[in-house]
JSON list of C-alpha atoms in Angstrom, two decimals:
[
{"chain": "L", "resi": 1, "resn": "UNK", "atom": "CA", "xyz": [24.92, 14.91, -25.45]},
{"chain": "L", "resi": 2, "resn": "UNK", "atom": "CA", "xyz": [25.33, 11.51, -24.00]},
{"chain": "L", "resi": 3, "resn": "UNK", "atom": "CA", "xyz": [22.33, 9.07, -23.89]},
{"chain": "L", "resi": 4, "resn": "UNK", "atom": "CA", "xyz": [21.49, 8.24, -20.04]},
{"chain": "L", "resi": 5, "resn": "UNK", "atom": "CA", "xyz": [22.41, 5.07, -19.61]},
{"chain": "L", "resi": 6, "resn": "UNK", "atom": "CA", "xyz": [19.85, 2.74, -18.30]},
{"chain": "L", "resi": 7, "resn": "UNK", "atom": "CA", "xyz": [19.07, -1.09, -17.94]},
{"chain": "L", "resi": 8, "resn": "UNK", "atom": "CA", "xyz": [18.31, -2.61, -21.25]},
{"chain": "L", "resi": 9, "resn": "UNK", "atom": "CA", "xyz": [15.42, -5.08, -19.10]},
{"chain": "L", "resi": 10, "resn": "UNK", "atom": "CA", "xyz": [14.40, -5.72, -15.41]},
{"chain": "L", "resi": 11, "resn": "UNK", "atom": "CA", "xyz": [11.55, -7.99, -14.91]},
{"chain": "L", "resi": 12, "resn": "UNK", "atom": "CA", "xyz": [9.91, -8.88, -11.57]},
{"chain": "L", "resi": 13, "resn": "UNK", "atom": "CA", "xyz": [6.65, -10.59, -10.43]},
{"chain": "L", "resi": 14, "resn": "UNK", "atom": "CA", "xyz": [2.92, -9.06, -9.56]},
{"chain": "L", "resi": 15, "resn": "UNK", "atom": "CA", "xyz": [3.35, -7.78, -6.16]},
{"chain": "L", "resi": 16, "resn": "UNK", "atom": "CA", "xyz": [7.32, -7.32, -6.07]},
{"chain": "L", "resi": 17, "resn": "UNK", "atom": "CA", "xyz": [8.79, -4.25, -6.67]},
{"chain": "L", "resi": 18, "resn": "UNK", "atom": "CA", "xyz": [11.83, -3.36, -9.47]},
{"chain": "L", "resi": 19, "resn": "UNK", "atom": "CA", "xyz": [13.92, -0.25, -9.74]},
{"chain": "L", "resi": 20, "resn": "UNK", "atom": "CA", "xyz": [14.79, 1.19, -12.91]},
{"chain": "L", "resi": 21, "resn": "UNK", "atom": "CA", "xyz": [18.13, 2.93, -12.45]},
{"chain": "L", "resi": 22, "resn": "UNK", "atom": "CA", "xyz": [19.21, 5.79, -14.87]},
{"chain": "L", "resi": 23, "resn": "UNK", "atom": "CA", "xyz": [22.82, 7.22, -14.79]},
{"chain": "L", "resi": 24, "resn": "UNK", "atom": "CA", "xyz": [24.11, 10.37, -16.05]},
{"chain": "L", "resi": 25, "resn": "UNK", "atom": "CA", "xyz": [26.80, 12.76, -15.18]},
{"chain": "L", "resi": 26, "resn": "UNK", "atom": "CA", "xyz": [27.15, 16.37, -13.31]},
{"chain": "L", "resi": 27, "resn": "UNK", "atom": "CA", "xyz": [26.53, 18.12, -16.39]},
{"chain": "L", "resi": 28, "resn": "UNK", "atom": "CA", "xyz": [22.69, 16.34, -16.68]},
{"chain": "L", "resi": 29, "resn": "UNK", "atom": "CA", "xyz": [21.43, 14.12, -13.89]},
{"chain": "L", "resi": 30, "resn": "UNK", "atom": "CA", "xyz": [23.32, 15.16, -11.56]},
{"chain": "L", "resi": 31, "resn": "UNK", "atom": "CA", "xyz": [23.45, 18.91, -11.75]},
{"chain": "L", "resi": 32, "resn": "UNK", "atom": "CA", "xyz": [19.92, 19.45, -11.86]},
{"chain": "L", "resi": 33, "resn": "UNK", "atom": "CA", "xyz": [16.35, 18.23, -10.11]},
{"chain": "L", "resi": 34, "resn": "UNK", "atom": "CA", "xyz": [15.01, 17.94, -13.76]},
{"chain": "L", "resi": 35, "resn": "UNK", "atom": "CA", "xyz": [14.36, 14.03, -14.17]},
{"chain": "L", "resi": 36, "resn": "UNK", "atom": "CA", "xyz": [11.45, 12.41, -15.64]},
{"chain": "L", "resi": 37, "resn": "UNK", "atom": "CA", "xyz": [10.13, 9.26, -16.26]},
{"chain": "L", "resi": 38, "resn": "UNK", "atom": "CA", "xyz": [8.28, 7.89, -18.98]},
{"chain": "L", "resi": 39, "resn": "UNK", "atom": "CA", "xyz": [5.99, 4.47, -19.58]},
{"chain": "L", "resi": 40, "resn": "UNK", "atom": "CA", "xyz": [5.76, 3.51, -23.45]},
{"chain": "L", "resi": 41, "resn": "UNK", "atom": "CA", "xyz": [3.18, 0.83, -24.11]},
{"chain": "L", "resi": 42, "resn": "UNK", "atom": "CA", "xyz": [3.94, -1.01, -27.74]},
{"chain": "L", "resi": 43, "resn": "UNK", "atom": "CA", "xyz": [2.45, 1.49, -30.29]},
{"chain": "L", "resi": 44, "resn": "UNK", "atom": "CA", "xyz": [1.92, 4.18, -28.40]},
{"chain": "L", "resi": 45, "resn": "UNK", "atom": "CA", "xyz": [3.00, 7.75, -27.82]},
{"chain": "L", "resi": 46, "resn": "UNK", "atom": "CA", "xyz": [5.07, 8.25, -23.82]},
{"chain": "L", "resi": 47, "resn": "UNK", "atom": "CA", "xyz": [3.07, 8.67, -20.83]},
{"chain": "L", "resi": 48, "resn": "UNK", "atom": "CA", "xyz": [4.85, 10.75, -18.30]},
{"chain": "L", "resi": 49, "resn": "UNK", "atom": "CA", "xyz": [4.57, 9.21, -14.99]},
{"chain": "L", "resi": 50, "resn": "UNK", "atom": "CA", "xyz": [7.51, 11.19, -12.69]},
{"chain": "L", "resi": 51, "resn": "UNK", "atom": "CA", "xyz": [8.49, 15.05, -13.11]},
{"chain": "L", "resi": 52, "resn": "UNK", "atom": "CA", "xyz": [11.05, 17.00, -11.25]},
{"chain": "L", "resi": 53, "resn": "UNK", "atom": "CA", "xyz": [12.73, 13.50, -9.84]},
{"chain": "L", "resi": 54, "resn": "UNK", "atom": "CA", "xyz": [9.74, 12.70, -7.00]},
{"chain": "L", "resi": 55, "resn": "UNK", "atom": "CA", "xyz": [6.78, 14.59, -8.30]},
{"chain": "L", "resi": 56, "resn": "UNK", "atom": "CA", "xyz": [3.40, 12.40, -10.08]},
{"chain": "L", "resi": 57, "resn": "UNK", "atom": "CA", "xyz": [1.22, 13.85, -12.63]},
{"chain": "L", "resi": 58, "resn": "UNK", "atom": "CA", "xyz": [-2.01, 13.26, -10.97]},
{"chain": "L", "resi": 59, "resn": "UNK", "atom": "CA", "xyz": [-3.66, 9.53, -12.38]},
{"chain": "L", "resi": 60, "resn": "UNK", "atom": "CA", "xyz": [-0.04, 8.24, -12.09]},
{"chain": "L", "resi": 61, "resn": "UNK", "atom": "CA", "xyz": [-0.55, 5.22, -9.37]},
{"chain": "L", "resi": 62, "resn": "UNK", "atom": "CA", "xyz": [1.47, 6.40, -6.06]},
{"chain": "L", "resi": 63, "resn": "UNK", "atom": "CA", "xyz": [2.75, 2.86, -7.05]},
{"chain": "L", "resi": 64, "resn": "UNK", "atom": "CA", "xyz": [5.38, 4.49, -8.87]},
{"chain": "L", "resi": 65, "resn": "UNK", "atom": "CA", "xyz": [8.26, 6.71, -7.05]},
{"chain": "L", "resi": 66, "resn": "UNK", "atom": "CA", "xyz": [10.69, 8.90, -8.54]},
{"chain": "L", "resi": 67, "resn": "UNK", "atom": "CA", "xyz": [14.68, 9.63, -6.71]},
{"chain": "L", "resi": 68, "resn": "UNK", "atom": "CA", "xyz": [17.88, 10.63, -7.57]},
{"chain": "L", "resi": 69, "resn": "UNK", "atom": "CA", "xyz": [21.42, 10.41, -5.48]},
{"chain": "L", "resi": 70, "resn": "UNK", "atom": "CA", "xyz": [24.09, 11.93, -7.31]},
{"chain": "L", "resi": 71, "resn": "UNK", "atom": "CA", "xyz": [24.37, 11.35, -11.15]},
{"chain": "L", "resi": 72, "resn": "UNK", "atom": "CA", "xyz": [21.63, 8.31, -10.86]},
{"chain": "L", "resi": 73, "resn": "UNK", "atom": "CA", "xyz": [18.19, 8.52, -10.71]},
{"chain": "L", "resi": 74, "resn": "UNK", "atom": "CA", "xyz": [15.66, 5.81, -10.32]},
{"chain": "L", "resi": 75, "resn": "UNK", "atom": "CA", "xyz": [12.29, 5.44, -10.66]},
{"chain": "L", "resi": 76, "resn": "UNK", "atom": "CA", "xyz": [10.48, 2.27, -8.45]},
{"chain": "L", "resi": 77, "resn": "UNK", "atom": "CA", "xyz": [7.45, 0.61, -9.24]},
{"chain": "L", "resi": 78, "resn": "UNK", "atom": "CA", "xyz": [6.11, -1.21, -5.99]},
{"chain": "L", "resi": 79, "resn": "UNK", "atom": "CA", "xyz": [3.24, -3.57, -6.13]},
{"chain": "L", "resi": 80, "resn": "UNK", "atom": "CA", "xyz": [3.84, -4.45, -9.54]},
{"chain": "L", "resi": 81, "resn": "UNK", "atom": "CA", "xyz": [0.58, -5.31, -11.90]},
{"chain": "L", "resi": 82, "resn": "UNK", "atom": "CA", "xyz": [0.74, -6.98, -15.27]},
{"chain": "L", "resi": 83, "resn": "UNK", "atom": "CA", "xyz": [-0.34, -3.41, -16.89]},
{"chain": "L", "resi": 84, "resn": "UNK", "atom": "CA", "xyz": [2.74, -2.24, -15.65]},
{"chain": "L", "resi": 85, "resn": "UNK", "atom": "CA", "xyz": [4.76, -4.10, -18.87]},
{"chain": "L", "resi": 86, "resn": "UNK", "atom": "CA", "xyz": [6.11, -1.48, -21.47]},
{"chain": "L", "resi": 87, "resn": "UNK", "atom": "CA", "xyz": [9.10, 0.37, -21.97]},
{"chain": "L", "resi": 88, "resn": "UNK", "atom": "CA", "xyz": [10.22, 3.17, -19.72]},
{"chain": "L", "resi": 89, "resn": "UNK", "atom": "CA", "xyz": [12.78, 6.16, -20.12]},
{"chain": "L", "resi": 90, "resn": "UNK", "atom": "CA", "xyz": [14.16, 8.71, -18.05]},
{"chain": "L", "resi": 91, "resn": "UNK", "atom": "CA", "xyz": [15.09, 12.09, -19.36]},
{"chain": "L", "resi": 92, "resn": "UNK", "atom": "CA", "xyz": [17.00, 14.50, -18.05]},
{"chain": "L", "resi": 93, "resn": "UNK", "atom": "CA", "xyz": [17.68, 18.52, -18.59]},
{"chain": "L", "resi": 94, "resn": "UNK", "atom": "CA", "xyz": [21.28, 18.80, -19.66]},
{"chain": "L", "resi": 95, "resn": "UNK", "atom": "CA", "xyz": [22.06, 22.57, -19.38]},
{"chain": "L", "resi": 96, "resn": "UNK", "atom": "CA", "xyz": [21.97, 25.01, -22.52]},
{"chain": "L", "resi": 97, "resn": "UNK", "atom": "CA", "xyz": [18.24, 24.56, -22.83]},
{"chain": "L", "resi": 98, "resn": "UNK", "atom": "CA", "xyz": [18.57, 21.14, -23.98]},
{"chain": "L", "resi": 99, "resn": "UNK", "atom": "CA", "xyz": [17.58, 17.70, -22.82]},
{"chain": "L", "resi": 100, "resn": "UNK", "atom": "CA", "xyz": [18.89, 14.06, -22.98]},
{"chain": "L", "resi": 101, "resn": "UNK", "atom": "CA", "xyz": [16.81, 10.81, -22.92]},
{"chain": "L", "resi": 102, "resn": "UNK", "atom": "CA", "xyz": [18.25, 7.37, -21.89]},
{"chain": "L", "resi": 103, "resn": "UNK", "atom": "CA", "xyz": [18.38, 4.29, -23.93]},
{"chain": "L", "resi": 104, "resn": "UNK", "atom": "CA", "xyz": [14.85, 2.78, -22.43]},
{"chain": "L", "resi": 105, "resn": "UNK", "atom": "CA", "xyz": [14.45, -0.53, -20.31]},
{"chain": "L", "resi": 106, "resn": "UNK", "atom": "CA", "xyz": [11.91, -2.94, -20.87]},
{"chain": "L", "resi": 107, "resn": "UNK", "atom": "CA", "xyz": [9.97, -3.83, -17.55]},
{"chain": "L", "resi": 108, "resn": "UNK", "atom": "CA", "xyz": [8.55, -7.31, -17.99]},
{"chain": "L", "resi": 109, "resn": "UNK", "atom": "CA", "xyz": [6.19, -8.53, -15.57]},
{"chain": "L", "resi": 110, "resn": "UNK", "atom": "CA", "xyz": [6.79, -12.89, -14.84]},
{"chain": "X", "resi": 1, "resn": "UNK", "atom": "CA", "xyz": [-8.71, 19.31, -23.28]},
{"chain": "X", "resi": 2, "resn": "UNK", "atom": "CA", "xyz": [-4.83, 19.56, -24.77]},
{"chain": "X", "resi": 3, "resn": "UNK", "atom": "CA", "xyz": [-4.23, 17.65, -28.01]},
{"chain": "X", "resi": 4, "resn": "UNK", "atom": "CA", "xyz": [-0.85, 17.82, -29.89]},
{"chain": "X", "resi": 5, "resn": "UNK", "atom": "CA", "xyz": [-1.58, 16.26, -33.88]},
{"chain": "X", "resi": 6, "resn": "UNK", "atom": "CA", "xyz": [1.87, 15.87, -35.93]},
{"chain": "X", "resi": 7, "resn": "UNK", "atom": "CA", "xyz": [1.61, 15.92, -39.99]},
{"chain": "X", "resi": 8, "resn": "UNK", "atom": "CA", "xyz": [3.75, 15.67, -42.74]},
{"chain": "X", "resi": 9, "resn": "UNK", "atom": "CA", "xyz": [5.34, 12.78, -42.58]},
{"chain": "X", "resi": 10, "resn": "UNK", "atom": "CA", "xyz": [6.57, 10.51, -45.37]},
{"chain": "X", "resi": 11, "resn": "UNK", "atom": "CA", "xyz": [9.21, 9.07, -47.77]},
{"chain": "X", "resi": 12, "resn": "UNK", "atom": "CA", "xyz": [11.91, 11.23, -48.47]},
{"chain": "X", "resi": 13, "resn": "UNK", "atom": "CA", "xyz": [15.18, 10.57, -50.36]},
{"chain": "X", "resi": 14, "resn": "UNK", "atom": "CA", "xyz": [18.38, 11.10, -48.78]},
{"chain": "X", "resi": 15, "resn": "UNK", "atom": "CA", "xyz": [19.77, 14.58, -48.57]},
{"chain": "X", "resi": 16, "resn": "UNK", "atom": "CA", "xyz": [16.10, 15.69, -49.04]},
{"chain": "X", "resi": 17, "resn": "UNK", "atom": "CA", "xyz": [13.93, 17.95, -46.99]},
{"chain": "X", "resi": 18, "resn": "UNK", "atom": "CA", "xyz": [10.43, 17.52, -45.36]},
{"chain": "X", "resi": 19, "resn": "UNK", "atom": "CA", "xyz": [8.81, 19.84, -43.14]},
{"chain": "X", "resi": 20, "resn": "UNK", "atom": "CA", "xyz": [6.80, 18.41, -40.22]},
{"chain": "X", "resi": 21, "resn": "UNK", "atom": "CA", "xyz": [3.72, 20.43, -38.37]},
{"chain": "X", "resi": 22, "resn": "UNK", "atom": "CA", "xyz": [2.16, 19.96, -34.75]},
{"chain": "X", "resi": 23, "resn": "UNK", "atom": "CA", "xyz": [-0.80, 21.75, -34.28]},
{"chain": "X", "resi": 24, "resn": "UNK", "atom": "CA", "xyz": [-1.65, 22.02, -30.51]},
{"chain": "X", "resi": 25, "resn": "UNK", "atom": "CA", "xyz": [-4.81, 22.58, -29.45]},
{"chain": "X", "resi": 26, "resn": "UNK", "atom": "CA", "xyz": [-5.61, 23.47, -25.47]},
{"chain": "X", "resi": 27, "resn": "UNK", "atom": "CA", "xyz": [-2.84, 25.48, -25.13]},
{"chain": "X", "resi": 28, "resn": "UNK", "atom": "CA", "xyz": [-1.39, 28.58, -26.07]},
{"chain": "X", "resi": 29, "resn": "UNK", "atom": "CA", "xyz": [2.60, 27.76, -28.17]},
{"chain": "X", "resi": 30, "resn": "UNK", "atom": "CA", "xyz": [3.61, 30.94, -27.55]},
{"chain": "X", "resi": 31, "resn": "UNK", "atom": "CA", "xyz": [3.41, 30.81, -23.57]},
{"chain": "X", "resi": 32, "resn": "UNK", "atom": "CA", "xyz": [5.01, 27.07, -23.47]},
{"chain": "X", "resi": 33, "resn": "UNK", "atom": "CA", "xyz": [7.73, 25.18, -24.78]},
{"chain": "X", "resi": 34, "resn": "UNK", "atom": "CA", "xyz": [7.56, 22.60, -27.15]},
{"chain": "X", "resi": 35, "resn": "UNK", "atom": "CA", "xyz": [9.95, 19.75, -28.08]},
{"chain": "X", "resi": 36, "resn": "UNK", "atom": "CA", "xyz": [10.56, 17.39, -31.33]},
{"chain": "X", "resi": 37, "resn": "UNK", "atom": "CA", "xyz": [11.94, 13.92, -29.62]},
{"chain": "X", "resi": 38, "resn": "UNK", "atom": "CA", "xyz": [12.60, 11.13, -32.45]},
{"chain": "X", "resi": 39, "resn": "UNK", "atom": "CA", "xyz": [11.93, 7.15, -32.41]},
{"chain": "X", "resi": 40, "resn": "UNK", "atom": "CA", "xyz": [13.67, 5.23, -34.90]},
{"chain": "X", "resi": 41, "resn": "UNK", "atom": "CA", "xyz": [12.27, 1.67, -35.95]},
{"chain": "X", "resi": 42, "resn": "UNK", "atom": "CA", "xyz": [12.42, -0.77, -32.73]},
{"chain": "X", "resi": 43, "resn": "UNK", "atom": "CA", "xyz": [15.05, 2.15, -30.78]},
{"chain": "X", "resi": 44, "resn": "UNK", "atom": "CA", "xyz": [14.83, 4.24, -27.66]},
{"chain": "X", "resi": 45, "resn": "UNK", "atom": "CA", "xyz": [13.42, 7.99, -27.45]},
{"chain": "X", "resi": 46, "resn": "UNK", "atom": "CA", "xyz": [15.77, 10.60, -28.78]},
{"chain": "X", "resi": 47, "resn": "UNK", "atom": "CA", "xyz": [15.68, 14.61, -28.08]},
{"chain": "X", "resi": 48, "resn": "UNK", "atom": "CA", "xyz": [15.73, 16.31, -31.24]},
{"chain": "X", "resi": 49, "resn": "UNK", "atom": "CA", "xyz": [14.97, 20.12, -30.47]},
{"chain": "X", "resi": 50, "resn": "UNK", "atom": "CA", "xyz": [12.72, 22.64, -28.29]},
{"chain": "X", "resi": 51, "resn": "UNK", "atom": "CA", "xyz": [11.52, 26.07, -28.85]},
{"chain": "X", "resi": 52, "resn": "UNK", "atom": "CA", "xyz": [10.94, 28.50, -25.87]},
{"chain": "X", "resi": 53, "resn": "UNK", "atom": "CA", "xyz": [8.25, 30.89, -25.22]},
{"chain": "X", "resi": 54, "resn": "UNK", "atom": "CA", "xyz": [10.91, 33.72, -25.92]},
{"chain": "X", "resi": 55, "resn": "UNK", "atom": "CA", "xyz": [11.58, 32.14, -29.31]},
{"chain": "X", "resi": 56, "resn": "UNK", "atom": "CA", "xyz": [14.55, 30.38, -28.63]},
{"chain": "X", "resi": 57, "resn": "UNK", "atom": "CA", "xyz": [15.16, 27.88, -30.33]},
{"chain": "X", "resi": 58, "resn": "UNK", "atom": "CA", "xyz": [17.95, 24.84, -29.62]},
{"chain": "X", "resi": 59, "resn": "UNK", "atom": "CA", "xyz": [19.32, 21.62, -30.98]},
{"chain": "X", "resi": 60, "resn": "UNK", "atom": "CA", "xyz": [20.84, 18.10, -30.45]},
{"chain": "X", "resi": 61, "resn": "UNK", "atom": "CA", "xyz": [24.17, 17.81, -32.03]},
{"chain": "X", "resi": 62, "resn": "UNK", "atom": "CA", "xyz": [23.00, 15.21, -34.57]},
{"chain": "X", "resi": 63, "resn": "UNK", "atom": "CA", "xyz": [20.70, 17.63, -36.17]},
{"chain": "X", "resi": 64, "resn": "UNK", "atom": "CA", "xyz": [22.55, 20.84, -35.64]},
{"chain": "X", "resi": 65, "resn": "UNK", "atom": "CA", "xyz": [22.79, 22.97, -38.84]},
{"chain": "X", "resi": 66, "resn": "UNK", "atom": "CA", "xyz": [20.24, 20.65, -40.92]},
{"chain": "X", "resi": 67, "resn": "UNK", "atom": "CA", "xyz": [16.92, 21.05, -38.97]},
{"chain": "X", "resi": 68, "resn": "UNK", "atom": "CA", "xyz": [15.18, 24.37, -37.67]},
{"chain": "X", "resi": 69, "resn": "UNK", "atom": "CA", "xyz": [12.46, 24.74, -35.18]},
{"chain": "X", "resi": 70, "resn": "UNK", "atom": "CA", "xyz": [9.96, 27.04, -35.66]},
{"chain": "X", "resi": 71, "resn": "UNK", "atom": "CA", "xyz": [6.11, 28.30, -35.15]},
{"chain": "X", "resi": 72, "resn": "UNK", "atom": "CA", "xyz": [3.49, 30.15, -36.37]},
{"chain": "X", "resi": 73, "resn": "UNK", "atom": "CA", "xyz": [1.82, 31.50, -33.26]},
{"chain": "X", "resi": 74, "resn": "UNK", "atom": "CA", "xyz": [-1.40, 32.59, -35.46]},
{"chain": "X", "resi": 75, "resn": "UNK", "atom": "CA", "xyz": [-1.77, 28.99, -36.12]},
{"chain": "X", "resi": 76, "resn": "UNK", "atom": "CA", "xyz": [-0.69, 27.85, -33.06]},
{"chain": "X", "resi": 77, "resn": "UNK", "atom": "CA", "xyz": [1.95, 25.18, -34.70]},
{"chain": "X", "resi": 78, "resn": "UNK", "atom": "CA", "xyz": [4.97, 24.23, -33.88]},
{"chain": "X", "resi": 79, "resn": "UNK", "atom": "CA", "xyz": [7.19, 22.94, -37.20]},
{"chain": "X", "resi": 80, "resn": "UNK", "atom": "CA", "xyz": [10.42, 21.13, -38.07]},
{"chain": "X", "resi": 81, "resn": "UNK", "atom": "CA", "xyz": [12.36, 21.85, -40.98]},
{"chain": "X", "resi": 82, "resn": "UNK", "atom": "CA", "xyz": [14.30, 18.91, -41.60]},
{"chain": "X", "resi": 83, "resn": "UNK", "atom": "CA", "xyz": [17.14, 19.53, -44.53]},
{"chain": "X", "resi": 84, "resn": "UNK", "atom": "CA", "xyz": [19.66, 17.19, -45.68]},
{"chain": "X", "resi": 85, "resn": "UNK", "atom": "CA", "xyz": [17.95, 13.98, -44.51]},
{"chain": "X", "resi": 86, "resn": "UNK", "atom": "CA", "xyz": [19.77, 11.05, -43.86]},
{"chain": "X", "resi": 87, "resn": "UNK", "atom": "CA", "xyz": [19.10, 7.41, -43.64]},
{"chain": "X", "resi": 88, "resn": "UNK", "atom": "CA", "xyz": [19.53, 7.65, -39.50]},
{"chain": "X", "resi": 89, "resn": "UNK", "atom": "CA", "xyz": [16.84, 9.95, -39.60]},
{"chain": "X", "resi": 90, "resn": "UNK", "atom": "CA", "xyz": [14.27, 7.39, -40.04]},
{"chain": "X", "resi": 91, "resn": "UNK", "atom": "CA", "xyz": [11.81, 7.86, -37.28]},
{"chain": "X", "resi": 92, "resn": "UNK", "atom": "CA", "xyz": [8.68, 8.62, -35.43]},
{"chain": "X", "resi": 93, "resn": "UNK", "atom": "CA", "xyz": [8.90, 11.79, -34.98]},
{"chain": "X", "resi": 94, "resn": "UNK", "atom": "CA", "xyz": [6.63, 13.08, -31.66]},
{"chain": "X", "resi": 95, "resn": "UNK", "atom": "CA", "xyz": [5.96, 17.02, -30.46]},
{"chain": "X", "resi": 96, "resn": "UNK", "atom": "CA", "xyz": [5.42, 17.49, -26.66]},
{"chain": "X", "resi": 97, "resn": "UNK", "atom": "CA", "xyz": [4.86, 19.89, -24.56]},
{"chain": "X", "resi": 98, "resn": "UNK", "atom": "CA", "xyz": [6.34, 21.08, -21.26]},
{"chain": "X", "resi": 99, "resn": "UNK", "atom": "CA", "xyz": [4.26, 20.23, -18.32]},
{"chain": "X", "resi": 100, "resn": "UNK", "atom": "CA", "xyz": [5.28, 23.75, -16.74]},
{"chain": "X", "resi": 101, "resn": "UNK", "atom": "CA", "xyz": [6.65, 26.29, -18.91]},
{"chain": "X", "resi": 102, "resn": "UNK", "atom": "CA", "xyz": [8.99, 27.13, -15.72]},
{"chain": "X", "resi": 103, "resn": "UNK", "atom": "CA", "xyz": [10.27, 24.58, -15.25]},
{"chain": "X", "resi": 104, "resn": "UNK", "atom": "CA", "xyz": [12.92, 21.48, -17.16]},
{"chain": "X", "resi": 105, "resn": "UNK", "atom": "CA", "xyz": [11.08, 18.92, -15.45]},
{"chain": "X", "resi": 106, "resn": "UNK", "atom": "CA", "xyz": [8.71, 17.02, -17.84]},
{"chain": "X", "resi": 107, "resn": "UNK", "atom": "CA", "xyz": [6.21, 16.86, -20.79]},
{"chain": "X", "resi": 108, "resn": "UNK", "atom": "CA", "xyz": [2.90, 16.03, -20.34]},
{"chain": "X", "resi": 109, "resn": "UNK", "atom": "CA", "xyz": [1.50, 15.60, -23.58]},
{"chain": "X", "resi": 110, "resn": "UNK", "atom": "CA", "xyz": [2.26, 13.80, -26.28]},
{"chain": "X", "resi": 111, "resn": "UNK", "atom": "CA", "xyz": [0.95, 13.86, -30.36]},
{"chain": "X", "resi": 112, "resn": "UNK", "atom": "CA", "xyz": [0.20, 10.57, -31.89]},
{"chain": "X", "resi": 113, "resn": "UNK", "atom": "CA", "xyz": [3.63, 10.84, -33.77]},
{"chain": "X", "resi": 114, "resn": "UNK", "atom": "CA", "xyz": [4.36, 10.88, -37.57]},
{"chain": "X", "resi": 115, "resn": "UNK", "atom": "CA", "xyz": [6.76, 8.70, -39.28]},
{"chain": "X", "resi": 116, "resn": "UNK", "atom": "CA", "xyz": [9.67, 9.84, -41.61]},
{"chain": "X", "resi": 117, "resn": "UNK", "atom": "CA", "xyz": [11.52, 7.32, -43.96]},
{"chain": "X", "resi": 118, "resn": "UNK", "atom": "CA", "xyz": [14.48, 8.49, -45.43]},
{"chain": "X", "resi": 119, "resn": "UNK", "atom": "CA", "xyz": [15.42, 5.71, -47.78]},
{"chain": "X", "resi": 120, "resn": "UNK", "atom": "CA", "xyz": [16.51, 5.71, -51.87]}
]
């Protein structure tokens, strides 16, 4: 029960787009279509914003985007908007009924 | 309107015990599954256990054998019985529950969270 390893920061400016990568192995990431992605805001509880590895909750922008290819997934945030700062984390299923988060990267919009 | 709300929280010596509630409202426990993920001071997100609709009940390795999952489908809670608490288990401690109940793929709704401080 690894920790996905992600990023610690990416940063970009309004408009431009940043990927957040997220890494795993065949035993989490890359053995199953379980990813999702989550924005935390300073203080607050996560938001999920990706499900299944592609699929938005509806009210999540189609700003964000979800994929995976092999044992990395990566969520994309086009367009970026200053409300877009906070913390994200992926999470993935990692067999047995259980689930593994990654470490978190810190998006900061210039 | 779904609303997860997380109690007993507090300061607990180490190798103490504490037992946290989420009482879900919107939803039905017993037909879902519903996770425990942890958030120490200033860290990252950290699974800590789920329990199924069929009762089954599972663990991360840093918790196995000191903390049971459990719920009181009358109630419709969800609890955490957290035994021999250690310093490391300082946290936020959030419920959450499965967006689909079929599926692995991601919770969609979160409680406000309730912090534990183990500390002498």
């Amino acid at each position: 029960q690894s920790a996905l390893t992600q990023p610690r920061s990416v940063s970009g400016s309004p408009g431009q787009s940043v990927t957040i990568s997220c890494t795993g192995t065949t035993s989490d990431v890359g053995g199953y279509n379980y990813v999702s992605w989550y924005q935390q805001r300073p203080g607050k509880a996560p938001k999920l914003m990706i499900y299944d590895v592609t699929e938005r909750p509806s009210g999540v922008p189609d700003r964000f985007s979800g994929s995976k290819s092999g044992n990395t997934a990566s969520l994309t945030i086009s367009g970026l908007q200053a409300e877009d700062e906070a913390d994200y984390y992926c999470c993935s299923f990692a067999g047995s009924y259980t689930f593994v988060f990654g470490g978190g990267t810190k998006l900061t919009v210039l | 309107e779904v609303q997860l709300v997380e109690s007993g929280g507090g300061l607990i010596q180490p190798g103490g015990s504490l037992r946290l509630s989420c009482a879900a409202t919107g939803f039905t426990v017993s037909n879902n599954y519903v996770s425990w993920v942890r958030q120490a001071p200033g860290e990252g997100l950290d699974w800590v256990s789920v329990i199924y609709s069929d009762g089954g009940s599972y663990y991360a390795d840093s918790v196995k054998g000191r903390f049971i999952i459990s719920r009181d489908n009358s109630k419709n809670t969800v609890y955490l019985q957290m035994n021999s608490l250690r310093a490391e288990d300082t946290a936020i401690y959030y419920c959450t529950k499965a967006r689909d109940p079929y599926s692995y793929g991601g919770c969609d709704s979160w409680g406000q969270g309730t912090l534990v401080t183990v500390s002498s």
